[in-house]
Amino acid sequence: MLVRVSQTAFDPSAELAAFDALGGGAVVTFNGVVRDDTGDLQAMEIEHYPAMTEGALRDFATQAQARFHLTNVLVIHRVGTLRPGEVIMMVATAAKHRKQAFQGADFLMDYLKSRAPFWKKEVTASGADWVAARDVDEDALKGW
Amino acid sequence: MAQVDVLYFAWVRERIGHGSDRVDTSAATVSALMDELVAKGPEYAAAFEDRAALRAAVDQTLVDLDAPLGGAREVAIFPPMTGG
């Protein structure tokens, strides 16, 4: 299991190559990338709760591993200032069979969205706004 | 009375104007602790105005606002999380 909160940019391809090398049969990976819907996003700032973040991520990864019989899990999440196009986070899951790997990744994404102590702020020329949590993300947790 | 570190994040931190307070409290719940903090000034009242929009962690574990504080050393108050 690899869980990391990263202050600096990371290379998802290199992380995936290392993860694949551990074996597993079925590997699912997901990257979240800073998107710029309106064309005027200057930066995304991600704040977190340093004393809690890594423990929370490790807890979700441990739950996913047990529940979906994952042979390995990787979670990396950026904090600090990111530019459009930069990778925010990466989840990878390995299992014997693809359904477990997909479900494990989906579970981890739902928990990262709404239960990991990160807060996103979008900075544009006209100011900065905290990203509001969406009901659909909260509802997604009820499915687990 | 117990000494508790109270941490604020995101717009809760911005409204209050700083990231943490060390307080002596006998509050039984996070909600009761917020009531005590509101007495410190209008910036706290502004931050804690809409309780439904707030989340909390006690000693780095997510809890409901009416959860007992027990012997908590650290309480964090923040908006719903937006990771991923």
PDB file of C-alpha atoms in Angstrom:
ATOM      1  CA  MET A   1       0.000   0.000   0.000  1.00  0.00           C
ATOM      2  CA  LEU A   2       1.295   3.430  -0.935  1.00  0.00           C
ATOM      3  CA  VAL A   3      -0.398   6.562   0.463  1.00  0.00           C
ATOM      4  CA  ARG A   4       1.144   9.985  -0.058  1.00  0.00           C
ATOM      5  CA  VAL A   5       0.204  13.647   0.323  1.00  0.00           C
ATOM      6  CA  SER A   6       2.378  15.531  -2.149  1.00  0.00           C
ATOM      7  CA  GLN A   7       3.426  19.181  -1.959  1.00  0.00           C
ATOM      8  CA  THR A   8       4.900  18.993  -5.452  1.00  0.00           C
ATOM      9  CA  ALA A   9       3.899  17.666  -8.892  1.00  0.00           C
ATOM     10  CA  PHE A  10       4.260  13.921  -9.447  1.00  0.00           C
ATOM     11  CA  ASP A  11       4.453  11.773 -12.572  1.00  0.00           C
ATOM     12  CA  PRO A  12       1.449   9.400 -12.799  1.00  0.00           C
ATOM     13  CA  SER A  13       3.118   7.371 -15.577  1.00  0.00           C
ATOM     14  CA  ALA A  14       6.137   6.597 -13.418  1.00  0.00           C
ATOM     15  CA  GLU A  15       3.889   5.797 -10.443  1.00  0.00           C
ATOM     16  CA  LEU A  16       1.784   3.461 -12.591  1.00  0.00           C
ATOM     17  CA  ALA A  17       4.821   1.690 -14.042  1.00  0.00           C
ATOM     18  CA  ALA A  18       6.074   0.971 -10.512  1.00  0.00           C
ATOM     19  CA  PHE A  19       2.593  -0.145  -9.419  1.00  0.00           C
ATOM     20  CA  ASP A  20       2.168  -2.453 -12.452  1.00  0.00           C
ATOM     21  CA  ALA A  21       5.529  -4.028 -11.710  1.00  0.00           C
ATOM     22  CA  LEU A  22       4.137  -5.326  -8.390  1.00  0.00           C
ATOM     23  CA  GLY A  23       1.720  -7.555 -10.349  1.00  0.00           C
ATOM     24  CA  GLY A  24      -1.943  -8.143  -9.630  1.00  0.00           C
ATOM     25  CA  GLY A  25      -3.697  -9.295 -12.810  1.00  0.00           C
ATOM     26  CA  ALA A  26      -6.172  -6.427 -13.021  1.00  0.00           C
ATOM     27  CA  VAL A  27      -5.044  -2.833 -12.472  1.00  0.00           C
ATOM     28  CA  VAL A  28      -7.377   0.172 -12.530  1.00  0.00           C
ATOM     29  CA  THR A  29      -6.018   3.684 -12.323  1.00  0.00           C
ATOM     30  CA  PHE A  30      -7.695   7.093 -12.080  1.00  0.00           C
ATOM     31  CA  ASN A  31      -6.161  10.553 -12.320  1.00  0.00           C
ATOM     32  CA  GLY A  32      -7.955  13.779 -11.410  1.00  0.00           C
ATOM     33  CA  VAL A  33      -6.714  16.783 -13.395  1.00  0.00           C
ATOM     34  CA  VAL A  34      -7.320  20.502 -12.739  1.00  0.00           C
ATOM     35  CA  ARG A  35      -9.901  21.567 -15.310  1.00  0.00           C
ATOM     36  CA  ASP A  36     -10.638  25.077 -16.519  1.00  0.00           C
ATOM     37  CA  ASP A  37     -14.318  25.223 -17.497  1.00  0.00           C
ATOM     38  CA  THR A  38     -14.473  28.955 -18.117  1.00  0.00           C
ATOM     39  CA  GLY A  39     -11.011  29.616 -19.532  1.00  0.00           C
ATOM     40  CA  ASP A  40     -10.023  32.045 -16.777  1.00  0.00           C
ATOM     41  CA  LEU A  41      -8.775  29.755 -14.030  1.00  0.00           C
ATOM     42  CA  GLN A  42      -5.339  30.878 -12.865  1.00  0.00           C
ATOM     43  CA  ALA A  43      -4.771  28.323 -10.136  1.00  0.00           C
ATOM     44  CA  MET A  44      -6.368  25.799  -7.837  1.00  0.00           C
ATOM     45  CA  GLU A  45      -5.261  25.928  -4.225  1.00  0.00           C
ATOM     46  CA  ILE A  46      -5.760  22.808  -2.125  1.00  0.00           C
ATOM     47  CA  GLU A  47      -5.731  23.168   1.649  1.00  0.00           C
ATOM     48  CA  HIS A  48      -5.671  20.154   3.949  1.00  0.00           C
ATOM     49  CA  TYR A  49      -5.566  19.116   7.609  1.00  0.00           C
ATOM     50  CA  PRO A  50      -1.981  17.878   7.889  1.00  0.00           C
ATOM     51  CA  ALA A  51      -2.413  15.974  11.173  1.00  0.00           C
ATOM     52  CA  MET A  52      -5.373  14.035   9.767  1.00  0.00           C
ATOM     53  CA  THR A  53      -4.955  13.665   5.998  1.00  0.00           C
ATOM     54  CA  GLU A  54      -2.565  10.757   5.647  1.00  0.00           C
ATOM     55  CA  GLY A  55      -4.297   8.726   8.363  1.00  0.00           C
ATOM     56  CA  ALA A  56      -7.670   9.233   6.663  1.00  0.00           C
ATOM     57  CA  LEU A  57      -6.286   8.160   3.269  1.00  0.00           C
ATOM     58  CA  ARG A  58      -4.662   5.106   4.850  1.00  0.00           C
ATOM     59  CA  ASP A  59      -7.940   4.217   6.540  1.00  0.00           C
ATOM     60  CA  PHE A  60      -9.869   4.379   3.225  1.00  0.00           C
ATOM     61  CA  ALA A  61      -7.165   2.356   1.454  1.00  0.00           C
ATOM     62  CA  THR A  62      -7.250  -0.302   4.201  1.00  0.00           C
ATOM     63  CA  GLN A  63     -11.048  -0.524   3.988  1.00  0.00           C
ATOM     64  CA  ALA A  64     -10.948  -0.806   0.182  1.00  0.00           C
ATOM     65  CA  GLN A  65      -8.245  -3.449   0.314  1.00  0.00           C
ATOM     66  CA  ALA A  66     -10.211  -5.661   2.713  1.00  0.00           C
ATOM     67  CA  ARG A  67     -13.606  -5.152   1.130  1.00  0.00           C
ATOM     68  CA  PHE A  68     -12.653  -5.670  -2.522  1.00  0.00           C
ATOM     69  CA  HIS A  69      -9.810  -8.160  -1.974  1.00  0.00           C
ATOM     70  CA  LEU A  70      -7.284  -5.812  -3.525  1.00  0.00           C
ATOM     71  CA  THR A  71      -3.745  -7.070  -3.811  1.00  0.00           C
ATOM     72  CA  ASN A  72      -2.419  -3.508  -3.762  1.00  0.00           C
ATOM     73  CA  VAL A  73      -3.587   0.105  -3.443  1.00  0.00           C
ATOM     74  CA  LEU A  74      -2.010   3.457  -4.293  1.00  0.00           C
ATOM     75  CA  VAL A  75      -3.385   6.877  -3.323  1.00  0.00           C
ATOM     76  CA  ILE A  76      -1.500  10.124  -4.038  1.00  0.00           C
ATOM     77  CA  HIS A  77      -3.123  13.537  -3.492  1.00  0.00           C
ATOM     78  CA  ARG A  78      -1.617  16.957  -4.164  1.00  0.00           C
ATOM     79  CA  VAL A  79      -1.875  19.953  -1.854  1.00  0.00           C
ATOM     80  CA  GLY A  80      -0.725  23.534  -2.429  1.00  0.00           C
ATOM     81  CA  THR A  81      -1.035  25.580  -5.621  1.00  0.00           C
ATOM     82  CA  LEU A  82      -1.815  23.778  -8.896  1.00  0.00           C
ATOM     83  CA  ARG A  83      -2.196  25.105 -12.464  1.00  0.00           C
ATOM     84  CA  PRO A  84      -4.831  23.995 -15.004  1.00  0.00           C
ATOM     85  CA  GLY A  85      -3.823  20.649 -16.498  1.00  0.00           C
ATOM     86  CA  GLU A  86      -1.845  19.544 -13.436  1.00  0.00           C
ATOM     87  CA  VAL A  87      -2.666  16.188 -11.866  1.00  0.00           C
ATOM     88  CA  ILE A  88      -4.526  16.621  -8.544  1.00  0.00           C
ATOM     89  CA  MET A  89      -4.632  13.028  -7.434  1.00  0.00           C
ATOM     90  CA  MET A  90      -4.158   9.435  -8.476  1.00  0.00           C
ATOM     91  CA  VAL A  91      -5.758   6.210  -7.314  1.00  0.00           C
ATOM     92  CA  ALA A  92      -4.612   2.778  -8.459  1.00  0.00           C
ATOM     93  CA  THR A  93      -6.002  -0.578  -7.405  1.00  0.00           C
ATOM     94  CA  ALA A  94      -4.782  -4.076  -8.204  1.00  0.00           C
ATOM     95  CA  ALA A  95      -6.822  -7.251  -7.859  1.00  0.00           C
ATOM     96  CA  LYS A  96      -7.050 -10.710  -9.372  1.00  0.00           C
ATOM     97  CA  HIS A  97     -10.138  -9.718 -11.335  1.00  0.00           C
ATOM     98  CA  ARG A  98     -11.229  -6.460 -12.954  1.00  0.00           C
ATOM     99  CA  LYS A  99     -14.545  -5.943 -11.121  1.00  0.00           C
ATOM    100  CA  GLN A 100     -12.826  -5.830  -7.744  1.00  0.00           C
ATOM    101  CA  ALA A 101     -10.231  -3.399  -9.087  1.00  0.00           C
ATOM    102  CA  PHE A 102     -12.903  -1.113 -10.601  1.00  0.00           C
ATOM    103  CA  GLN A 103     -15.095  -1.209  -7.500  1.00  0.00           C
ATOM    104  CA  GLY A 104     -12.157  -0.588  -5.198  1.00  0.00           C
ATOM    105  CA  ALA A 105     -11.110   2.472  -7.220  1.00  0.00           C
ATOM    106  CA  ASP A 106     -14.698   3.781  -7.305  1.00  0.00           C
ATOM    107  CA  PHE A 107     -15.061   3.346  -3.529  1.00  0.00           C
ATOM    108  CA  LEU A 108     -11.777   5.153  -2.910  1.00  0.00           C
ATOM    109  CA  MET A 109     -12.759   8.046  -5.194  1.00  0.00           C
ATOM    110  CA  ASP A 110     -16.104   8.503  -3.437  1.00  0.00           C
ATOM    111  CA  TYR A 111     -14.404   8.644  -0.034  1.00  0.00           C
ATOM    112  CA  LEU A 112     -11.621  10.940  -1.242  1.00  0.00           C
ATOM    113  CA  LYS A 113     -14.218  13.380  -2.603  1.00  0.00           C
ATOM    114  CA  SER A 114     -16.255  13.809   0.564  1.00  0.00           C
ATOM    115  CA  ARG A 115     -14.407  12.340   3.570  1.00  0.00           C
ATOM    116  CA  ALA A 116     -10.742  13.209   3.113  1.00  0.00           C
ATOM    117  CA  PRO A 117      -9.822  16.579   4.675  1.00  0.00           C
ATOM    118  CA  PHE A 118      -9.047  18.568   1.513  1.00  0.00           C
ATOM    119  CA  TRP A 119     -10.592  21.885   0.459  1.00  0.00           C
ATOM    120  CA  LYS A 120     -10.248  23.312  -3.049  1.00  0.00           C
ATOM    121  CA  LYS A 121     -10.198  26.992  -3.915  1.00  0.00           C
ATOM    122  CA  GLU A 122     -10.355  28.316  -7.471  1.00  0.00           C
ATOM    123  CA  VAL A 123      -8.391  31.463  -8.245  1.00  0.00           C
ATOM    124  CA  THR A 124      -9.391  33.593 -11.244  1.00  0.00           C
ATOM    125  CA  ALA A 125      -8.643  37.177 -12.314  1.00  0.00           C
ATOM    126  CA  SER A 126     -11.838  38.284 -10.573  1.00  0.00           C
ATOM    127  CA  GLY A 127     -11.033  36.669  -7.213  1.00  0.00           C
ATOM    128  CA  ALA A 128     -10.891  33.391  -5.360  1.00  0.00           C
ATOM    129  CA  ASP A 129     -13.764  31.086  -4.395  1.00  0.00           C
ATOM    130  CA  TRP A 130     -13.949  27.910  -2.351  1.00  0.00           C
ATOM    131  CA  VAL A 131     -15.343  25.000  -4.344  1.00  0.00           C
ATOM    132  CA  ALA A 132     -18.712  23.947  -2.901  1.00  0.00           C
ATOM    133  CA  ALA A 133     -19.292  20.295  -2.038  1.00  0.00           C
ATOM    134  CA  ARG A 134     -21.891  18.692  -4.293  1.00  0.00           C
ATOM    135  CA  ASP A 135     -24.894  16.714  -3.043  1.00  0.00           C
ATOM    136  CA  VAL A 136     -24.272  14.107  -5.731  1.00  0.00           C
ATOM    137  CA  ASP A 137     -20.856  13.353  -4.180  1.00  0.00           C
ATOM    138  CA  GLU A 138     -22.349  13.011  -0.706  1.00  0.00           C
ATOM    139  CA  ASP A 139     -25.135  10.787  -2.065  1.00  0.00           C
ATOM    140  CA  ALA A 140     -22.576   8.546  -3.753  1.00  0.00           C
ATOM    141  CA  LEU A 141     -21.306   7.463  -0.322  1.00  0.00           C
ATOM    142  CA  LYS A 142     -24.686   6.022   0.596  1.00  0.00           C
ATOM    143  CA  GLY A 143     -24.286   3.400  -2.126  1.00  0.00           C
ATOM    144  CA  TRP A 144     -21.423   1.742  -0.213  1.00  0.00           C
TER     145      TRP A 144
ATOM    146  CA  MET B   1     -12.245  22.613  32.331  1.00  0.00           C
ATOM    147  CA  ALA B   2      -9.913  21.155  29.758  1.00  0.00           C
ATOM    148  CA  GLN B   3      -7.513  22.776  27.361  1.00  0.00           C
ATOM    149  CA  VAL B   4      -8.416  22.101  23.752  1.00  0.00           C
ATOM    150  CA  ASP B   5      -6.778  23.213  20.492  1.00  0.00           C
ATOM    151  CA  VAL B   6      -9.446  24.284  18.012  1.00  0.00           C
ATOM    152  CA  LEU B   7      -8.431  24.325  14.342  1.00  0.00           C
ATOM    153  CA  TYR B   8     -10.225  26.009  11.433  1.00  0.00           C
ATOM    154  CA  PHE B   9      -9.929  25.273   7.742  1.00  0.00           C
ATOM    155  CA  ALA B  10     -10.972  26.791   4.391  1.00  0.00           C
ATOM    156  CA  TRP B  11     -13.636  29.528   4.607  1.00  0.00           C
ATOM    157  CA  VAL B  12     -14.167  28.892   8.314  1.00  0.00           C
ATOM    158  CA  ARG B  13     -10.504  29.880   8.858  1.00  0.00           C
ATOM    159  CA  GLU B  14     -10.886  32.902   6.576  1.00  0.00           C
ATOM    160  CA  ARG B  15     -14.000  34.192   8.332  1.00  0.00           C
ATOM    161  CA  ILE B  16     -12.447  33.833  11.768  1.00  0.00           C
ATOM    162  CA  GLY B  17      -9.203  35.390  10.574  1.00  0.00           C
ATOM    163  CA  HIS B  18      -6.758  32.827  11.979  1.00  0.00           C
ATOM    164  CA  GLY B  19      -6.156  29.094  11.888  1.00  0.00           C
ATOM    165  CA  SER B  20      -6.437  28.004  15.511  1.00  0.00           C
ATOM    166  CA  ASP B  21      -7.275  28.879  19.103  1.00  0.00           C
ATOM    167  CA  ARG B  22      -6.279  27.257  22.389  1.00  0.00           C
ATOM    168  CA  VAL B  23      -9.265  27.402  24.713  1.00  0.00           C
ATOM    169  CA  ASP B  24     -10.242  26.253  28.194  1.00  0.00           C
ATOM    170  CA  THR B  25     -13.640  24.679  27.911  1.00  0.00           C
ATOM    171  CA  SER B  26     -16.073  22.395  29.636  1.00  0.00           C
ATOM    172  CA  ALA B  27     -18.314  22.136  26.544  1.00  0.00           C
ATOM    173  CA  ALA B  28     -19.889  18.709  26.211  1.00  0.00           C
ATOM    174  CA  THR B  29     -20.151  18.676  22.406  1.00  0.00           C
ATOM    175  CA  VAL B  30     -18.617  20.329  19.335  1.00  0.00           C
ATOM    176  CA  SER B  31     -21.821  22.338  18.978  1.00  0.00           C
ATOM    177  CA  ALA B  32     -21.578  23.594  22.579  1.00  0.00           C
ATOM    178  CA  LEU B  33     -17.923  24.510  21.963  1.00  0.00           C
ATOM    179  CA  MET B  34     -19.035  26.560  18.939  1.00  0.00           C
ATOM    180  CA  ASP B  35     -21.601  28.342  21.136  1.00  0.00           C
ATOM    181  CA  GLU B  36     -18.785  29.318  23.517  1.00  0.00           C
ATOM    182  CA  LEU B  37     -16.584  30.533  20.671  1.00  0.00           C
ATOM    183  CA  VAL B  38     -19.397  32.691  19.252  1.00  0.00           C
ATOM    184  CA  ALA B  39     -19.191  34.726  22.471  1.00  0.00           C
ATOM    185  CA  LYS B  40     -15.590  35.665  21.563  1.00  0.00           C
ATOM    186  CA  GLY B  41     -16.658  37.898  18.682  1.00  0.00           C
ATOM    187  CA  PRO B  42     -18.725  38.520  15.560  1.00  0.00           C
ATOM    188  CA  GLU B  43     -16.193  36.778  13.304  1.00  0.00           C
ATOM    189  CA  TYR B  44     -16.990  33.496  15.080  1.00  0.00           C
ATOM    190  CA  ALA B  45     -20.705  34.145  14.772  1.00  0.00           C
ATOM    191  CA  ALA B  46     -20.218  34.709  11.033  1.00  0.00           C
ATOM    192  CA  ALA B  47     -18.205  31.505  10.651  1.00  0.00           C
ATOM    193  CA  PHE B  48     -20.642  29.347  12.647  1.00  0.00           C
ATOM    194  CA  GLU B  49     -23.866  30.968  11.393  1.00  0.00           C
ATOM    195  CA  ASP B  50     -25.022  27.998   9.314  1.00  0.00           C
ATOM    196  CA  ARG B  51     -24.274  24.879  11.360  1.00  0.00           C
ATOM    197  CA  ALA B  52     -25.635  22.598   8.645  1.00  0.00           C
ATOM    198  CA  ALA B  53     -22.757  23.787   6.427  1.00  0.00           C
ATOM    199  CA  LEU B  54     -20.115  22.754   8.979  1.00  0.00           C
ATOM    200  CA  ARG B  55     -18.271  19.520   9.651  1.00  0.00           C
ATOM    201  CA  ALA B  56     -15.987  18.589  12.526  1.00  0.00           C
ATOM    202  CA  ALA B  57     -13.252  16.219  13.595  1.00  0.00           C
ATOM    203  CA  VAL B  58     -12.310  15.366  17.167  1.00  0.00           C
ATOM    204  CA  ASP B  59      -8.706  14.216  17.578  1.00  0.00           C
ATOM    205  CA  GLN B  60      -8.491  13.775  13.789  1.00  0.00           C
ATOM    206  CA  THR B  61     -11.632  11.625  13.488  1.00  0.00           C
ATOM    207  CA  LEU B  62     -14.772  12.891  11.711  1.00  0.00           C
ATOM    208  CA  VAL B  63     -17.746  13.253  14.074  1.00  0.00           C
ATOM    209  CA  ASP B  64     -21.238  14.745  14.163  1.00  0.00           C
ATOM    210  CA  LEU B  65     -21.512  18.215  15.694  1.00  0.00           C
ATOM    211  CA  ASP B  66     -23.458  16.798  18.629  1.00  0.00           C
ATOM    212  CA  ALA B  67     -20.865  14.121  19.370  1.00  0.00           C
ATOM    213  CA  PRO B  68     -19.438  14.237  22.918  1.00  0.00           C
ATOM    214  CA  LEU B  69     -16.048  15.906  23.263  1.00  0.00           C
ATOM    215  CA  GLY B  70     -14.898  13.617  26.059  1.00  0.00           C
ATOM    216  CA  GLY B  71     -11.225  14.245  26.750  1.00  0.00           C
ATOM    217  CA  ALA B  72     -10.532  15.668  23.293  1.00  0.00           C
ATOM    218  CA  ARG B  73      -7.230  17.495  22.800  1.00  0.00           C
ATOM    219  CA  GLU B  74      -7.895  18.772  19.288  1.00  0.00           C
ATOM    220  CA  VAL B  75     -11.148  19.810  17.610  1.00  0.00           C
ATOM    221  CA  ALA B  76     -11.270  20.895  13.957  1.00  0.00           C
ATOM    222  CA  ILE B  77     -14.172  22.799  12.394  1.00  0.00           C
ATOM    223  CA  PHE B  78     -14.457  23.139   8.611  1.00  0.00           C
ATOM    224  CA  PRO B  79     -16.789  23.141   5.584  1.00  0.00           C
ATOM    225  CA  PRO B  80     -17.746  19.932   3.752  1.00  0.00           C
ATOM    226  CA  MET B  81     -14.623  18.458   2.210  1.00  0.00           C
ATOM    227  CA  THR B  82     -13.851  18.746  -1.507  1.00  0.00           C
ATOM    228  CA  GLY B  83     -11.064  16.305  -2.286  1.00  0.00           C
ATOM    229  CA  GLY B  84     -10.522  14.080  -5.312  1.00  0.00           C
TER     230      GLY B  84
END
